[in-house]
Coordinates of C-alpha atoms in Angstrom, one line a residue:
M1 CA 4.8 -35.4 5.3
K2 CA 7.2 -34.1 2.7
R3 CA 4.7 -35.2 0.1
I4 CA 1.7 -33.2 1.6
A5 CA 4.0 -30.1 2.0
H6 CA 5.1 -30.0 -1.5
R7 CA 1.6 -30.5 -2.5
A8 CA 0.6 -27.4 -0.7
L9 CA 3.3 -25.6 -2.0
I10 CA 1.7 -26.4 -5.6
A11 CA -1.6 -25.3 -4.6
A12 CA -0.2 -22.2 -3.4
L13 CA 1.7 -21.3 -6.3
A14 CA -1.4 -21.8 -8.5
L15 CA -2.7 -18.9 -7.4
W16 CA 1.0 -17.6 -6.6
L17 CA 0.0 -15.1 -4.2
P18 CA -1.8 -16.0 -1.0
A19 CA -4.6 -13.5 -0.1
C20 CA -2.6 -12.4 3.1
L21 CA 0.8 -11.6 0.7
P22 CA 1.1 -8.6 -1.5
E23 CA 0.7 -9.1 -5.1
E24 CA 2.2 -7.4 -8.4
R25 CA -0.2 -4.9 -10.0
F26 CA 2.0 -2.6 -12.0
W27 CA 5.2 -3.1 -14.2
W28 CA 7.3 -0.1 -15.3
S29 CA 9.0 -0.4 -18.7
P30 CA 12.7 -0.4 -18.8
A31 CA 13.1 3.2 -19.6
G32 CA 10.3 4.1 -17.2
D33 CA 8.2 6.1 -19.7
R34 CA 5.2 4.0 -19.4
A35 CA 3.8 0.9 -17.3
V36 CA 1.4 -1.8 -17.5
V37 CA -1.2 -1.7 -14.7
S38 CA -3.5 -4.2 -13.7
I39 CA -6.9 -2.7 -12.8
E40 CA -9.8 -4.7 -11.7
E41 CA -7.9 -7.9 -13.3
K42 CA -7.6 -6.3 -16.6
L43 CA -4.4 -4.9 -18.3
H44 CA -4.0 -1.4 -18.9
L45 CA -1.3 0.5 -20.7
V46 CA -0.3 3.6 -18.7
S47 CA 1.8 6.9 -19.1
A48 CA 4.7 8.0 -16.8
E49 CA 2.1 10.5 -15.6
G50 CA -0.6 8.3 -14.9
V51 CA -2.7 8.3 -17.9
L52 CA -4.9 5.4 -18.7
G53 CA -4.4 3.8 -22.2
A54 CA -5.4 0.9 -24.0
L55 CA -3.6 -2.5 -24.9
P56 CA -3.8 -4.4 -28.2
D57 CA -7.1 -6.0 -28.9
G58 CA -7.6 -9.9 -28.1
L59 CA -5.1 -9.5 -24.9
S60 CA -7.8 -8.9 -22.3
S61 CA -11.5 -9.7 -22.7
K62 CA -14.4 -10.9 -20.5
D63 CA -13.4 -14.2 -20.7
A64 CA -9.3 -13.8 -20.3
L65 CA -7.3 -13.1 -17.1
V66 CA -3.8 -11.5 -17.4
K67 CA -1.0 -11.2 -15.1
S68 CA 2.6 -11.5 -14.4
V69 CA 4.1 -9.1 -17.0
S70 CA 7.8 -8.9 -17.8
W71 CA 8.8 -6.3 -20.2
L72 CA 11.2 -6.9 -23.0
P73 CA 14.7 -5.4 -22.7
D74 CA 14.1 -2.6 -25.3
G75 CA 10.6 -1.8 -24.1
G76 CA 9.0 -2.7 -27.0
G77 CA 6.5 -5.0 -25.6
F78 CA 6.4 -7.8 -22.9
A79 CA 5.4 -11.3 -21.9
C80 CA 2.7 -12.2 -19.6
Q81 CA 0.4 -15.1 -18.1
R82 CA -3.0 -15.3 -19.5
T83 CA -5.7 -17.7 -18.8
R84 CA -8.8 -17.8 -21.4
R85 CA -11.9 -19.6 -21.9
I86 CA -12.2 -21.5 -25.0
A87 CA -15.6 -22.5 -26.0
S88 CA -15.5 -26.0 -27.6
W89 CA -13.2 -28.9 -26.9
E90 CA -12.9 -29.1 -30.9
E91 CA -10.9 -25.8 -30.8
V92 CA -8.8 -26.7 -27.7
R93 CA -7.7 -29.7 -29.7
T94 CA -6.3 -27.3 -32.3
L95 CA -4.3 -25.4 -29.8
V96 CA -2.8 -27.5 -27.1
P97 CA 0.2 -30.0 -27.6
A98 CA -1.5 -33.6 -29.1
E99 CA -0.3 -35.6 -25.8
E100 CA -2.7 -33.4 -23.8
V101 CA -5.6 -34.2 -25.9
K102 CA -4.8 -37.9 -25.9
A103 CA -4.3 -38.0 -22.1
V104 CA -7.8 -36.6 -21.7
D105 CA -9.4 -39.2 -24.1
A106 CA -7.4 -42.0 -22.7
L107 CA -8.7 -41.3 -19.2
M108 CA -12.3 -40.8 -20.1
P109 CA -13.3 -44.5 -20.1
A110 CA -12.2 -44.8 -16.5
V111 CA -14.5 -41.6 -15.6
L112 CA -17.5 -43.7 -14.8
P113 CA -16.0 -46.6 -12.9
L114 CA -13.9 -44.1 -10.9
L115 CA -17.3 -42.2 -9.9
E116 CA -19.1 -45.6 -9.0
A117 CA -16.3 -46.6 -6.8
A118 CA -16.0 -43.1 -5.2
A119 CA -19.7 -43.4 -4.4
K120 CA -19.1 -46.8 -2.6
M121 CA -16.2 -45.2 -0.7
A122 CA -18.1 -42.5 0.5
G123 CA -19.0 -43.5 4.0
E124 CA -19.0 -40.7 6.4
A125 CA -17.0 -38.1 3.9
A126 CA -18.8 -35.0 4.2
T127 CA -17.8 -33.6 0.7
V128 CA -17.1 -34.9 -2.9
E129 CA -13.4 -33.7 -2.6
A130 CA -13.0 -36.2 0.4
V131 CA -14.0 -38.8 -1.5
L132 CA -12.2 -38.2 -4.7
K133 CA -8.8 -37.8 -2.6
A134 CA -9.2 -41.4 -1.6
L135 CA -9.2 -42.5 -5.5
P136 CA -5.9 -43.3 -7.2
L137 CA -5.8 -40.0 -9.0
H138 CA -2.9 -38.1 -9.3
D139 CA -3.7 -35.0 -11.6
A140 CA -7.1 -33.3 -10.6
R141 CA -6.8 -30.9 -13.5
L142 CA -6.6 -34.0 -16.0
F143 CA -9.5 -35.8 -14.4
S144 CA -11.6 -32.8 -14.3
L145 CA -11.3 -32.2 -18.1
A146 CA -12.1 -36.2 -18.4
L147 CA -15.0 -35.7 -16.4
R148 CA -16.3 -32.7 -18.3
R149 CA -15.9 -34.2 -21.6
T150 CA -17.5 -37.5 -20.5
F151 CA -20.6 -35.1 -19.2
Q152 CA -20.7 -33.7 -22.7
K153 CA -20.9 -37.2 -24.1
D154 CA -23.2 -38.8 -21.8
P155 CA -24.7 -36.2 -19.3
A156 CA -27.4 -38.7 -17.9
A157 CA -24.8 -41.6 -17.1
V158 CA -22.7 -39.0 -15.3
G159 CA -25.3 -37.2 -13.7
R160 CA -26.4 -40.4 -11.8
A161 CA -23.0 -41.3 -10.9
V162 CA -22.5 -37.8 -9.6
Q163 CA -25.8 -37.6 -7.7
A164 CA -24.8 -40.7 -5.6
L165 CA -21.5 -38.7 -4.3
P166 CA -21.7 -36.5 -0.9
K167 CA -23.1 -33.1 -2.0
G168 CA -23.3 -34.7 -5.8
S169 CA -26.0 -32.1 -6.9
A170 CA -23.5 -29.0 -6.3
L171 CA -21.0 -31.0 -8.2
L172 CA -23.8 -31.7 -11.2
D173 CA -24.5 -27.8 -11.0
A174 CA -20.9 -27.0 -11.6
L175 CA -20.6 -29.6 -14.2
K176 CA -23.7 -27.8 -16.2
A177 CA -22.1 -24.5 -15.6
D178 CA -18.7 -25.3 -16.8
A179 CA -20.1 -26.7 -20.0
A180 CA -19.6 -23.2 -21.7
G181 CA -15.8 -23.8 -22.2
Y182 CA -12.3 -24.8 -21.1
D183 CA -9.3 -22.6 -19.6
L184 CA -6.5 -22.3 -21.7
E185 CA -3.3 -21.4 -19.8
E186 CA -0.7 -19.3 -22.0
I187 CA 2.3 -17.4 -22.1
V188 CA 2.1 -14.8 -24.3
L189 CA 4.3 -12.2 -26.3
V190 CA 2.9 -8.8 -26.8
R191 CA 4.4 -6.3 -29.3
L192 CA 3.8 -2.8 -28.8
T193 CA 5.7 -1.4 -31.9
G194 CA 6.0 -2.9 -35.5
P195 CA 3.5 -3.9 -37.8
S196 CA 1.4 -6.7 -35.8
A197 CA 0.6 -6.0 -32.2
A198 CA -1.7 -9.1 -31.8
P199 CA -0.4 -11.2 -28.9
V200 CA 1.7 -14.2 -29.8
S201 CA 1.2 -17.4 -27.6
L202 CA 4.6 -19.0 -26.6
L203 CA 3.2 -21.6 -24.7
R204 CA -0.5 -23.1 -24.5
S205 CA -1.9 -26.0 -22.1
V206 CA -5.1 -27.2 -20.6
L207 CA -3.3 -29.5 -18.0
R208 CA -0.3 -27.3 -16.7
Q209 CA -0.3 -23.8 -15.6
A210 CA 2.8 -21.8 -16.5
V211 CA 3.2 -18.5 -14.5
L212 CA 5.7 -15.8 -13.6
P213 CA 7.3 -15.1 -17.1
R214 CA 10.7 -13.4 -16.8
V215 CA 12.2 -12.2 -20.1
S216 CA 16.2 -12.6 -20.2
P217 CA 17.5 -9.1 -20.1
K218 CA 20.2 -9.8 -23.0
E219 CA 18.9 -13.0 -24.8
A220 CA 15.8 -13.7 -26.8
F221 CA 14.5 -16.1 -24.2
I222 CA 11.9 -16.2 -21.3
A223 CA 12.0 -18.4 -18.2
C224 CA 8.6 -19.4 -16.4
V225 CA 7.7 -22.1 -13.8
R226 CA 5.2 -24.8 -14.6
L227 CA 3.1 -26.8 -12.2
D228 CA 2.8 -30.5 -12.8
E229 CA 0.3 -31.8 -10.5
A230 CA 0.7 -35.6 -11.6
A231 CA 4.4 -35.3 -10.6
E232 CA 3.6 -33.1 -7.7
S233 CA 6.3 -30.8 -9.0
I234 CA 7.1 -27.2 -10.1
E235 CA 9.3 -27.1 -12.9
L236 CA 11.4 -24.3 -14.2
H237 CA 11.5 -23.7 -17.9
V238 CA 13.1 -21.5 -20.7
L239 CA 11.4 -20.8 -23.7
P240 CA 12.5 -19.1 -27.0
L241 CA 10.7 -15.7 -27.8
D242 CA 10.4 -17.0 -31.5
G243 CA 8.0 -19.6 -30.6
G244 CA 10.4 -22.4 -30.8
A245 CA 10.8 -25.4 -28.6
G246 CA 11.8 -24.9 -25.0
M247 CA 13.8 -26.7 -22.4
L248 CA 13.2 -28.0 -18.8
V249 CA 15.7 -26.6 -16.4
A250 CA 14.9 -28.0 -13.2
R251 CA 12.2 -30.0 -11.0
K252 CA 11.3 -29.3 -7.9
V253 CA 11.7 -25.7 -7.4
S254 CA 10.1 -23.3 -5.3
G255 CA 9.1 -20.7 -7.6
A256 CA 11.5 -18.1 -6.7
F257 CA 14.0 -17.3 -9.7
D258 CA 15.8 -14.6 -11.7
W259 CA 18.2 -14.0 -14.6
T260 CA 21.6 -13.1 -14.1
P261 CA 22.8 -9.8 -15.7
D262 CA 24.5 -11.3 -18.8
G263 CA 21.1 -12.9 -19.5
R264 CA 22.4 -16.6 -19.8
S265 CA 22.1 -18.2 -16.4
L266 CA 19.2 -18.6 -14.0
V267 CA 19.4 -18.4 -10.3
F268 CA 16.5 -20.2 -8.4
M269 CA 15.3 -21.6 -5.0
A270 CA 14.4 -25.3 -4.5
P271 CA 13.3 -26.8 -1.3
I272 CA 15.8 -29.1 0.6
G273 CA 13.1 -30.9 2.4
G274 CA 11.4 -31.3 5.9
E275 CA 8.0 -30.6 6.9
G276 CA 6.9 -27.4 5.6
E277 CA 10.0 -27.4 3.4
K278 CA 11.3 -23.9 4.9
L279 CA 15.0 -24.9 4.1
Q280 CA 15.6 -23.7 0.7
G281 CA 19.0 -23.8 -1.6
I282 CA 19.7 -21.4 -4.0
H283 CA 21.2 -22.6 -7.1
R284 CA 22.8 -20.9 -10.3
V285 CA 22.7 -22.8 -13.7
R286 CA 23.8 -21.8 -17.3
V287 CA 21.1 -22.5 -19.8
I288 CA 22.1 -20.3 -22.9
D289 CA 25.6 -20.7 -24.7
D290 CA 28.0 -18.1 -26.0
A291 CA 26.0 -18.2 -29.5
G292 CA 22.8 -17.1 -27.9
K293 CA 21.5 -20.8 -27.9
L294 CA 19.8 -23.2 -25.6
S295 CA 22.2 -25.3 -24.0
E296 CA 21.6 -28.4 -22.0
P297 CA 21.8 -27.2 -18.4
G298 CA 24.7 -29.0 -16.1
E299 CA 24.7 -29.4 -12.7
P300 CA 23.3 -26.3 -10.9
R301 CA 25.9 -24.6 -8.6
T302 CA 24.9 -24.2 -4.9
L303 CA 25.1 -20.8 -3.8
A304 CA 23.8 -20.5 -0.1
T305 CA 21.0 -22.0 1.9
A306 CA 18.2 -19.9 3.3
V307 CA 15.2 -20.6 6.0
T308 CA 12.0 -19.1 4.6
L309 CA 9.0 -18.7 6.6
N310 CA 6.8 -17.1 3.9
R311 CA 6.7 -17.0 0.2
P312 CA 10.4 -17.9 -1.1
A313 CA 11.8 -15.0 -2.8
L314 CA 15.0 -13.9 -4.4
Q315 CA 16.5 -10.9 -7.1
V316 CA 19.7 -10.6 -8.9
L317 CA 21.0 -7.2 -8.8
A318 CA 22.7 -5.4 -11.9
D319 CA 26.1 -6.2 -10.4
G320 CA 25.4 -9.9 -10.3
R321 CA 24.9 -10.1 -6.6
V322 CA 21.9 -12.3 -5.4
L323 CA 19.4 -10.7 -2.9
F324 CA 17.1 -12.8 -0.7
A325 CA 15.6 -13.0 2.8
S326 CA 16.2 -15.7 5.4
Q327 CA 15.8 -16.3 9.1
P328 CA 19.6 -16.0 10.6
V329 CA 20.0 -19.7 11.9
T330 CA 22.9 -21.5 13.1
L331 CA 22.6 -25.4 13.1
P332 CA 22.1 -27.2 14.9
A333 CA 19.7 -25.5 16.8
A334 CA 17.9 -26.0 20.1
G335 CA 14.0 -25.7 20.3
A336 CA 11.4 -26.1 17.5
E337 CA 9.7 -23.0 17.3
T338 CA 12.3 -20.3 18.2
E339 CA 11.0 -16.7 17.0
L340 CA 13.6 -15.1 15.0
E341 CA 14.1 -11.7 13.1
P342 CA 14.5 -12.3 9.4
R343 CA 17.5 -10.7 7.6
L344 CA 18.0 -9.5 3.9
Y345 CA 21.2 -11.3 2.6
L346 CA 23.6 -10.5 -0.4
I347 CA 25.3 -13.4 -2.5
A348 CA 28.6 -12.1 -3.9
A349 CA 28.5 -12.2 -7.7
D350 CA 31.1 -14.9 -7.7
G351 CA 29.0 -17.0 -5.3
K352 CA 31.9 -17.1 -2.8
S353 CA 30.6 -15.1 0.2
V354 CA 27.1 -14.3 1.5
Q355 CA 26.9 -11.1 3.8
P356 CA 23.6 -9.5 5.3
V357 CA 22.4 -6.3 4.4
P358 CA 23.5 -4.1 7.3
T359 CA 19.8 -3.1 8.6
A360 CA 19.5 -2.1 12.2
P361 CA 17.3 -4.3 14.4
G362 CA 13.7 -4.2 14.3
D363 CA 13.9 -2.0 10.8
L364 CA 12.4 -5.0 8.7
P365 CA 9.2 -6.9 9.2
T366 CA 9.1 -10.2 10.8
N367 CA 7.1 -11.4 7.7
L368 CA 9.6 -10.6 5.3
A369 CA 8.3 -12.0 2.0
C370 CA 7.9 -8.8 0.0
F371 CA 10.9 -6.7 -1.4
V372 CA 12.1 -5.2 -4.7
A373 CA 15.5 -3.8 -5.5
A374 CA 16.2 -0.9 -7.8
P375 CA 17.1 -1.2 -11.3
D376 CA 20.9 -0.4 -10.3
G377 CA 20.5 -2.4 -7.0
S378 CA 21.3 0.5 -5.0
R379 CA 18.0 0.4 -2.8
I380 CA 15.6 -2.0 -1.7
A381 CA 11.8 -1.3 -1.3
V382 CA 10.3 -3.4 1.6
V383 CA 6.4 -3.7 2.3
E384 CA 5.0 -4.5 5.6
S385 CA 1.9 -6.7 4.7
E386 CA 0.4 -6.4 8.2
T387 CA 0.3 -2.7 7.9
D388 CA 0.5 -0.4 4.9
A389 CA 4.1 0.9 5.5
V390 CA 6.6 1.0 2.8
A391 CA 10.4 1.9 3.4
V392 CA 13.2 2.2 1.2
V393 CA 16.8 0.6 2.4
E394 CA 20.1 1.5 1.0
T395 CA 21.6 -1.9 -0.1
D396 CA 25.4 -1.5 1.0
S397 CA 24.5 1.0 4.2
G398 CA 21.4 -0.7 5.3
K399 CA 19.9 2.6 6.3
M400 CA 16.3 2.8 6.2
Q401 CA 13.8 5.6 5.1
L402 CA 10.1 5.2 5.6
I403 CA 8.6 6.8 2.9
S404 CA 5.0 5.8 3.7
P405 CA 4.0 5.3 7.4
P406 CA 1.5 3.0 8.7
H407 CA -2.2 4.0 9.1
P408 CA -4.5 2.2 12.0
K409 CA -6.5 -1.1 10.5
W410 CA -5.0 -0.8 6.8
Q411 CA -2.9 -3.6 5.2
N412 CA -0.8 -3.6 1.9
R413 CA -1.6 -5.8 -0.6
T414 CA 0.3 -4.4 -3.4
V415 CA 4.1 -4.9 -4.4
P416 CA 5.8 -1.6 -5.0
A417 CA 7.6 -1.3 -8.3
W418 CA 10.8 0.9 -9.2
K419 CA 10.2 3.4 -12.1
S420 CA 13.9 4.2 -12.4
A421 CA 16.7 3.8 -9.7
T422 CA 15.5 7.0 -7.9
E423 CA 11.8 6.5 -8.4
L424 CA 9.4 4.1 -6.7
S425 CA 5.7 3.7 -7.2
F426 CA 3.7 1.8 -4.5
A427 CA 0.3 1.8 -3.0
A428 CA -0.6 4.2 -0.1
L429 CA -3.6 6.0 1.2
H430 CA -4.1 9.1 -0.4
E431 CA -6.9 11.5 0.7
G432 CA -8.3 8.5 2.7
R433 CA -8.4 6.2 0.0
P434 CA -6.1 3.4 -1.6
A435 CA -4.1 5.2 -4.7
W436 CA -0.9 4.6 -6.5
M437 CA 1.9 6.9 -5.7
L438 CA 5.1 7.7 -6.6
W439 CA 8.2 8.9 -4.5
S440 CA 11.5 10.5 -5.6
E441 CA 14.6 11.2 -3.4
T442 CA 14.3 14.8 -4.8
D443 CA 10.7 15.4 -5.2
N444 CA 7.6 15.3 -3.3
L445 CA 5.3 12.3 -3.3
R446 CA 2.4 12.5 -5.9
C447 CA -0.3 10.5 -7.0
L448 CA -0.4 9.1 -10.1
S449 CA -4.0 7.5 -10.0
A450 CA -5.7 10.7 -9.1
S451 CA -7.9 10.8 -12.4
W452 CA -9.0 6.9 -12.2
P453 CA -12.0 5.8 -11.3
S454 CA -12.2 5.2 -7.4
A455 CA -12.6 1.3 -7.7
S456 CA -9.6 1.1 -9.7
T457 CA -7.1 0.9 -6.8
A458 CA -9.6 -0.2 -4.0
K459 CA -8.1 -3.6 -3.5
W460 CA -4.5 -2.3 -3.4
L461 CA -5.0 -2.2 0.2
I462 CA -7.4 -3.4 2.6
E463 CA -8.9 -2.0 5.7
D464 CA -9.5 -4.5 8.6
K465 CA -12.2 -2.7 10.3
E466 CA -12.3 -5.4 13.2
R467 CA -8.5 -4.8 14.0
K468 CA -7.8 -2.6 17.0

């Protein structure tokens, strides 16, 4: 069951944010003078007043999907995840590591025999996916590439083999439609100042997706997680911003990680085991030495253990404390499905103690999976995904302020983002429509997206019209 659970985690991380949970759509620069905003799956540079601007050519196009932005500490650019379509395999060969090309080439002779075996094994299987699951395949993405390459070389033979599979006509149509190109996964660096503003690729792959880039706050490195379907593993990696060789930090992680304030260590979550893998260890490991060079990671230090019912999440605060959410469980515990109220917790900067954020009972949502601390760590924004409510919690006192009340039938699908230690931007209803709002502890709420096309923020909240 553990293997199945981790495979499901990999599938979820490939999309990273399930449809039922809020996702990041805007990222403020460190100075709060501008933001990168995702509007209808394209990135835009937006001023502090909400005026839409343009990003460098080559970052976004009709064949590129860009997400997961992380600003450079000086605000002069950002790193992001990009998936773009490459027209030909010949071009792919020049872009990706040689071992990926060799892996696809090596599997191609086995494609037709595997398809023929799948047809014989079909039996009562209702879909081609059910058949292929029975085959000795450990990397679906690798097989997909080898299948498409074989189809290009011998479309008649592959067509006959595919047609013999359950619903093979649909698969054949998909192969024909996909012939236009290959998806290249990248982590790219975008400089907004200096002589060259063209995106620079730090990592490229057609086999392994890299997501959630996070730039070190003090050093010239970036961390990200990579999905290894063959090993059924999510891996934590560090890459230099100058484009040099990177380093594997840890395998079998959960995708929740952050840099420490000195920019030299990483704090991350990793499943401890069990069905559903709700039990998570929180670990810290140093990856950059005093000279600012990559340092082979030693044994991670375990800081705490958490029980997560939703997407694992953590954030390292400016003072070094680690913020995370967990069910307040004492083990051993009787009962299998005890309903508990999640809490926010803080690990001390020295890692020697764990204390709850002293919120009042019932203040936090039961599906506590979306929280964002202010740059100075003094406040925490919390989103209730089952409604469209947004609240701000004082970290030390636990005092909560509801800054955007819930509206009947509306649900939040957007993670808030702090513009500064005292200003929070978030999605909320404004004049009956989803909008990008800005809250300040001293000023009234104001709408940043008032001049945008109405479709720009339409998906930032959703309306469940059947909900009572």
